[in-house]
Each structure stands twice: as C-alpha cells, then as structure tokens.
PDB file of C-alpha atoms in Angstrom:
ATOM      1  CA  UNK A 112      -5.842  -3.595  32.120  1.00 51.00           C
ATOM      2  CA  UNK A 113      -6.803  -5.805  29.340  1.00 62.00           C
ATOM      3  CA  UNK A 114      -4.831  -7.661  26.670  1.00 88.00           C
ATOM      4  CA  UNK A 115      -1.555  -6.386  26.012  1.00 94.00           C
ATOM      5  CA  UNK A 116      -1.139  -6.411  22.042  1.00 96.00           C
ATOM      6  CA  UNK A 117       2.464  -7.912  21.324  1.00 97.00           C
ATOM      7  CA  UNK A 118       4.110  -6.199  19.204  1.00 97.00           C
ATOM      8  CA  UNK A 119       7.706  -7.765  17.590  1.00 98.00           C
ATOM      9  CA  UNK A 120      10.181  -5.801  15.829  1.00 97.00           C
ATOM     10  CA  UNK A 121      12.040  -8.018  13.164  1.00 97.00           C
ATOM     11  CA  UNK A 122      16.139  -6.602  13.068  1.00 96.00           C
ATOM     12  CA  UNK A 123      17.805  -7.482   9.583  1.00 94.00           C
ATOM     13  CA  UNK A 124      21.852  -6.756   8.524  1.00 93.00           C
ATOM     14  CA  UNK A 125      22.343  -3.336   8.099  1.00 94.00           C
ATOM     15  CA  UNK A 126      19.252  -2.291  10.645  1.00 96.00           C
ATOM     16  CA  UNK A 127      20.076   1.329  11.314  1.00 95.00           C
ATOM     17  CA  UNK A 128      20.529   0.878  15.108  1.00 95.00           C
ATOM     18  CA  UNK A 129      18.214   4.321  16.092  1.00 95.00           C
ATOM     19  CA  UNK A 130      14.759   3.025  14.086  1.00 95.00           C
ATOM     20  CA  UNK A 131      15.731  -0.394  15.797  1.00 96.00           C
ATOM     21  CA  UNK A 132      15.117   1.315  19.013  1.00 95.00           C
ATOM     22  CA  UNK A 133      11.931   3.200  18.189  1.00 95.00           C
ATOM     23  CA  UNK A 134       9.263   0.807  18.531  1.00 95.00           C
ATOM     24  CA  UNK A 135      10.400   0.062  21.813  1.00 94.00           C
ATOM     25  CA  UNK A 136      10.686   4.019  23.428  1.00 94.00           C
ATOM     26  CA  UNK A 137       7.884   4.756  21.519  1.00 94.00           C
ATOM     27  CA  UNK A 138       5.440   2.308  22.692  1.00 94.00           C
ATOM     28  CA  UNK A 139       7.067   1.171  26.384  1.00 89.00           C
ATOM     29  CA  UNK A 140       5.489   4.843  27.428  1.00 89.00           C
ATOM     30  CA  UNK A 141       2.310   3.861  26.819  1.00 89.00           C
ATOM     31  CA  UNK A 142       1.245   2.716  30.366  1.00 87.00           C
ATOM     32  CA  UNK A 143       1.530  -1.630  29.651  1.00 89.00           C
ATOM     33  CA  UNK A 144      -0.867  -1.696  26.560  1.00 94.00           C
ATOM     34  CA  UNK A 145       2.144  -3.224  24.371  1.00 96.00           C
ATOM     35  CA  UNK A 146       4.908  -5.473  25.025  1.00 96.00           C
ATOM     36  CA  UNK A 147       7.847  -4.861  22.571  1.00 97.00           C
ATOM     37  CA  UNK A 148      10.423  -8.100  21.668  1.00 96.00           C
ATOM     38  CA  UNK A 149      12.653  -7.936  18.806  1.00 97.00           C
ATOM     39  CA  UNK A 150      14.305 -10.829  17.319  1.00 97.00           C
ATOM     40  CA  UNK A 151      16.158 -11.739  14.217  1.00 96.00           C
ATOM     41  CA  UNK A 152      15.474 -14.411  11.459  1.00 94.00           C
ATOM     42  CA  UNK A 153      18.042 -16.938  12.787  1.00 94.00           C
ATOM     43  CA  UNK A 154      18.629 -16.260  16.851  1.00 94.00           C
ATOM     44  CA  UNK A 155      22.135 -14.485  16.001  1.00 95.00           C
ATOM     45  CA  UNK A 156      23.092 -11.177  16.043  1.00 96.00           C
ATOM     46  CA  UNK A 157      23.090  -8.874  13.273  1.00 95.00           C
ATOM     47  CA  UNK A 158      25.383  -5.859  11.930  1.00 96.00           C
ATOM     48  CA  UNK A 159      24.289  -2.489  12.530  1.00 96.00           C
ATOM     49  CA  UNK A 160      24.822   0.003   9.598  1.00 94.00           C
ATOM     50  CA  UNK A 161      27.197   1.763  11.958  1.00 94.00           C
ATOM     51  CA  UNK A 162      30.569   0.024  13.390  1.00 93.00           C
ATOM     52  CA  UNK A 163      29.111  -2.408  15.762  1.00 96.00           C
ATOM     53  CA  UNK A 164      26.141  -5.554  15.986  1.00 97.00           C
ATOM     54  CA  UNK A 165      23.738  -6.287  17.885  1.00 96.00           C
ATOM     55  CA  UNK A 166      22.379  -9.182  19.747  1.00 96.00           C
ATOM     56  CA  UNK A 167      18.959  -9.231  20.553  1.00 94.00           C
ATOM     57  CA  UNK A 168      17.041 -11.819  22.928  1.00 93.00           C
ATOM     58  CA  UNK A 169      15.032 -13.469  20.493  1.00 96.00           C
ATOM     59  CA  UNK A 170      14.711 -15.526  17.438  1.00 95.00           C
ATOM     60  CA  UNK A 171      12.044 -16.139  14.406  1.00 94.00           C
ATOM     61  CA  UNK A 172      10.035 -18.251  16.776  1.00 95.00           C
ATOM     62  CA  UNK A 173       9.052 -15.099  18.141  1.00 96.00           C
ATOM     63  CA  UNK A 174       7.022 -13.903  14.856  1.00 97.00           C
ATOM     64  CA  UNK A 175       4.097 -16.472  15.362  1.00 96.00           C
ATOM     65  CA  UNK A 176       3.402 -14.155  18.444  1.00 97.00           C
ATOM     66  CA  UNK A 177       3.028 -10.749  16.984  1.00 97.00           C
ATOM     67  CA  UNK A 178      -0.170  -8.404  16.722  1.00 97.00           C
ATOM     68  CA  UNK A 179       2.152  -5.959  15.128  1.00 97.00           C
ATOM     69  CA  UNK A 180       5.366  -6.508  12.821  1.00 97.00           C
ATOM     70  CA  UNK A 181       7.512  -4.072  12.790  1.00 97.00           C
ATOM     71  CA  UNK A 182      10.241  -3.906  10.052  1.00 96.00           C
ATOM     72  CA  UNK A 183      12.785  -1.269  10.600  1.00 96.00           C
ATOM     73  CA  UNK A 184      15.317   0.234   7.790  1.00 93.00           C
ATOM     74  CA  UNK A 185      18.099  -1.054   6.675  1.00 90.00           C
ATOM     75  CA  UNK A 186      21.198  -0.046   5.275  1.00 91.00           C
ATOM     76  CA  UNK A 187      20.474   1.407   1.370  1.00 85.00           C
ATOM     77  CA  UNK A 188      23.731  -0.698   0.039  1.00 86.00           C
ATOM     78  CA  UNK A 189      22.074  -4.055   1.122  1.00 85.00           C
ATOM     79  CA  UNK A 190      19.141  -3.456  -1.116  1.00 84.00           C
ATOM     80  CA  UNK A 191      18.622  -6.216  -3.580  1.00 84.00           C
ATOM     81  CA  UNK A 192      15.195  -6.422  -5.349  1.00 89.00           C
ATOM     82  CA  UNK A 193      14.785 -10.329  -4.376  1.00 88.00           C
ATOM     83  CA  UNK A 194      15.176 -10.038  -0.116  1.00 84.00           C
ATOM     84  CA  UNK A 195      17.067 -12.422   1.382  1.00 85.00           C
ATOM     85  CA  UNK A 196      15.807 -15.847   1.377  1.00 88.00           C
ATOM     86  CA  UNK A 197      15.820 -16.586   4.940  1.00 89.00           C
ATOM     87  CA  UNK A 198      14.587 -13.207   5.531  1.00 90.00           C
ATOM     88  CA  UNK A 199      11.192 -13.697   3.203  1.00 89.00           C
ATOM     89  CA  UNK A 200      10.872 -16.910   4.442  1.00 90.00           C
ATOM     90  CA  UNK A 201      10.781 -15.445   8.683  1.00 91.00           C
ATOM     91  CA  UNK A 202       7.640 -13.903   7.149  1.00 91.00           C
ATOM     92  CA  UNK A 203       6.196 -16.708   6.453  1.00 91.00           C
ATOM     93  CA  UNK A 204       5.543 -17.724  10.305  1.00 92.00           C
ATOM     94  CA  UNK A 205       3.864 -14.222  10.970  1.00 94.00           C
ATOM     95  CA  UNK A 206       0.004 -14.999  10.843  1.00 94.00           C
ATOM     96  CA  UNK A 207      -2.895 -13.879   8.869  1.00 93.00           C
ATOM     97  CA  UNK A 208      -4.164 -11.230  10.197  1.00 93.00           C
ATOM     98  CA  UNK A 209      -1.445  -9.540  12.145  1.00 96.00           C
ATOM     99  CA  UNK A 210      -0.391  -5.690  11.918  1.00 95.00           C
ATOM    100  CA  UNK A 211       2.613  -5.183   9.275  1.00 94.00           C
ATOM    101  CA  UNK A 212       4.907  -1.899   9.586  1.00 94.00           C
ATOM    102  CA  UNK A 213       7.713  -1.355   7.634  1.00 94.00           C
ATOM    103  CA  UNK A 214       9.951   2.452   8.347  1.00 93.00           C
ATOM    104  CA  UNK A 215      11.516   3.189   5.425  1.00 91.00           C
ATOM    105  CA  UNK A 216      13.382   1.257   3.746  1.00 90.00           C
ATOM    106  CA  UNK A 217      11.446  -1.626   5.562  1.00 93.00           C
ATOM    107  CA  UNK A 218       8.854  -1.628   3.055  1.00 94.00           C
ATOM    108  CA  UNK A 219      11.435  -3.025   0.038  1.00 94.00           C
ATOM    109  CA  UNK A 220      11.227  -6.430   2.230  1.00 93.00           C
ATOM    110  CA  UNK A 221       8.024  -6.174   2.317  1.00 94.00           C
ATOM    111  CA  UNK A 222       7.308  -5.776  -0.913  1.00 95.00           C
ATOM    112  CA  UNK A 223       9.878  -8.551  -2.514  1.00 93.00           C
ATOM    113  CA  UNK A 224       7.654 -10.628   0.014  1.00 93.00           C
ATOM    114  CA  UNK A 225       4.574 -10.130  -1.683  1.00 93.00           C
ATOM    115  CA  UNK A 226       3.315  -8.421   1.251  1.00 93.00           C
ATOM    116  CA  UNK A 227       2.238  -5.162  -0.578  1.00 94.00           C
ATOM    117  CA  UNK A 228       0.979  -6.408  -4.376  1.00 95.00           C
ATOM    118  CA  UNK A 229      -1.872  -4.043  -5.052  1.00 95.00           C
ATOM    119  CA  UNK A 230      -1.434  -2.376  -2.194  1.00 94.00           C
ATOM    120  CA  UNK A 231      -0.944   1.426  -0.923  1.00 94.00           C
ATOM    121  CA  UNK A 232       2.497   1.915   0.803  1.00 94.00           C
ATOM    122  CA  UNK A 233       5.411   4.707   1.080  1.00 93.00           C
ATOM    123  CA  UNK A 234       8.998   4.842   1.190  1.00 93.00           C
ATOM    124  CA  UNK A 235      11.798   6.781   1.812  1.00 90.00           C
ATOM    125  CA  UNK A 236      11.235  10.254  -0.840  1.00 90.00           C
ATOM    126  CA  UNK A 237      14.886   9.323  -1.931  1.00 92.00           C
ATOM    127  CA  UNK A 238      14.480   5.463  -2.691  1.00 94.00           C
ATOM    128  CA  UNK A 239      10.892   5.790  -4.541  1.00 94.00           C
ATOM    129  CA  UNK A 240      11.808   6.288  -8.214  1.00 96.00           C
ATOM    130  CA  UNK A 241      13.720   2.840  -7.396  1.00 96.00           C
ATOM    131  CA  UNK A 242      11.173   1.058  -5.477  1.00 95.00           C
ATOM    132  CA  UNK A 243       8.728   1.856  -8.136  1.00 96.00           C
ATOM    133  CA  UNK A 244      10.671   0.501 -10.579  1.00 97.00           C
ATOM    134  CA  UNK A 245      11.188  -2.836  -8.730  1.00 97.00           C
ATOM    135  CA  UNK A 246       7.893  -3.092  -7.748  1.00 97.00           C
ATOM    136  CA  UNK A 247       5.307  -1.308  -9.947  1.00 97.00           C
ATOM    137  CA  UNK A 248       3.008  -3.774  -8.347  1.00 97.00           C
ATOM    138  CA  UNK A 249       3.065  -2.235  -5.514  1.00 96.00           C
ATOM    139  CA  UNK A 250       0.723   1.316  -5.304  1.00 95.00           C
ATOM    140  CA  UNK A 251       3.807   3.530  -4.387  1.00 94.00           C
ATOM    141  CA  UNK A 252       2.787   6.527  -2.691  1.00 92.00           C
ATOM    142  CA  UNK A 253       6.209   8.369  -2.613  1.00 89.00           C
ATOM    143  CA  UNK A 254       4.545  12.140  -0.713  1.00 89.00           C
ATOM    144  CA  UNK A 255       3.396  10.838   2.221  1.00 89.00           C
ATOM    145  CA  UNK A 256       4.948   9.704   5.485  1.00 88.00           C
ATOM    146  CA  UNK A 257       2.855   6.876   6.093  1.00 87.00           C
ATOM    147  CA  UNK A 258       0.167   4.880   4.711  1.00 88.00           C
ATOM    148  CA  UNK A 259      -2.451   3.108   6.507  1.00 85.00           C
ATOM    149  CA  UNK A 260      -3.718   0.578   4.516  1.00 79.00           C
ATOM    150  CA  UNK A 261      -6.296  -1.173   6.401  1.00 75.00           C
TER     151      UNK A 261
END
C-alpha cells in the first residue's frame, strides 16, 4: 500500500471524551491508509467534560507530522472568544498545507486562531448566533453539517 496519510487529533480541556475517540474508530477501519495519534499542547493529560482525564501518548511535537488536524469539541463553558494561548500557539507548528478539521465546537479554536478569516465553516446549530458574533470574519454557515472548504 502506499503512503499512509497521518492524521493527529489535537485533545484540549473539556474535550468531550466520545468525539475524542472518533477519528480514531472512524478511520483505523479503513484497511492502513491512516495512522491516527492524538496528543495535547503540553505532553500532559487533559480533563474530559465528564468526571475523569485523559492521558494520551503524545505531545505538540506531534503536530509538525500531520496531513490532517483534527480538533474535537470541547466543553461549551470553556469557551472564551481569545483561545488559550498555549493552545493557538500548538497551531502554530502544524504546517502549511496540512488538512484542518474542527467537530463542533472545534471550529471556535480555529477561528480565534485565524485559521478561518474569510473562510466558509459550520458549527454547532446551537452555538452559531454566538460564533457569529465573535467572529463575523469568519463566513458562518450555521445549516450545514460540514463544510469543505478546499
């Protein structure tokens, strides 16, 4: 088989634990044409939105590898309109070029990053009036489940 596109899934605080999982079932049946890591921004573990954490195998060194980022929700209470800091900043090593998914309320790091100025993307129905507002740079298609925007 030929090149196996790498595909990392990025796990913030609050990561609802059964998106965390998804790019991993989802794309582990498809017969060796993806490899699936996830990792975190510093190495450590991070809270689920449920009553435990996780720890996963990898840290942001990891994101200078990916053909596909993958950022999964997180918990609606840890929305902030400016990210994190060190969470914008993991971005940063990703590399031009590479694949960038967000589920749900993924795409509010994304966009606080930059990473979706003038750009088509989608949200959870709930969360777009609010999105929106935080980001009317960001072409905020609120009726759709996904976008693919090139």
């Amino acid at each position: 088989m030929g090149n196996v596109h790498r595909v990392v899934v990025l796990a913030l605080d609050g990561v609802y634990p059964f998106e965390l999982g998804i790019p991993s079932r989802v794309l582990d049946a498809a017969d060796g044409r993806y490899s699936v890591v996830t990792c975190t921004v510093d190495g450590r573990p991070v809270r689920t939105n449920a009553d435990f954490s996780v720890t996963v195998e990898h840290g942001p060194e990891v994101l200078a590898t990916a053909d596909t980022l993958v950022i999964p929700p997180f918990d609606t209470s840890l929305l902030t309109r400016e990210a994190p800091a060190h969470a914008v900043a993991a971005l940063a090593a990703v590399r031009p070029g590479t694949r960038i998914v967000s589920i749900c309320t993924g795409a509010f790091l994304l966009a606080s990053a930059g990473l979706l100025d003038g750009r088509r993307a989608t949200t959870h129905w709930a969360l777009a009036e609010l999105f929106r507002s935080w980001y009317p740079q960001v072409l905020l298609d609120p009726d759709v489940l996904f976008v693919d925007d090139g």
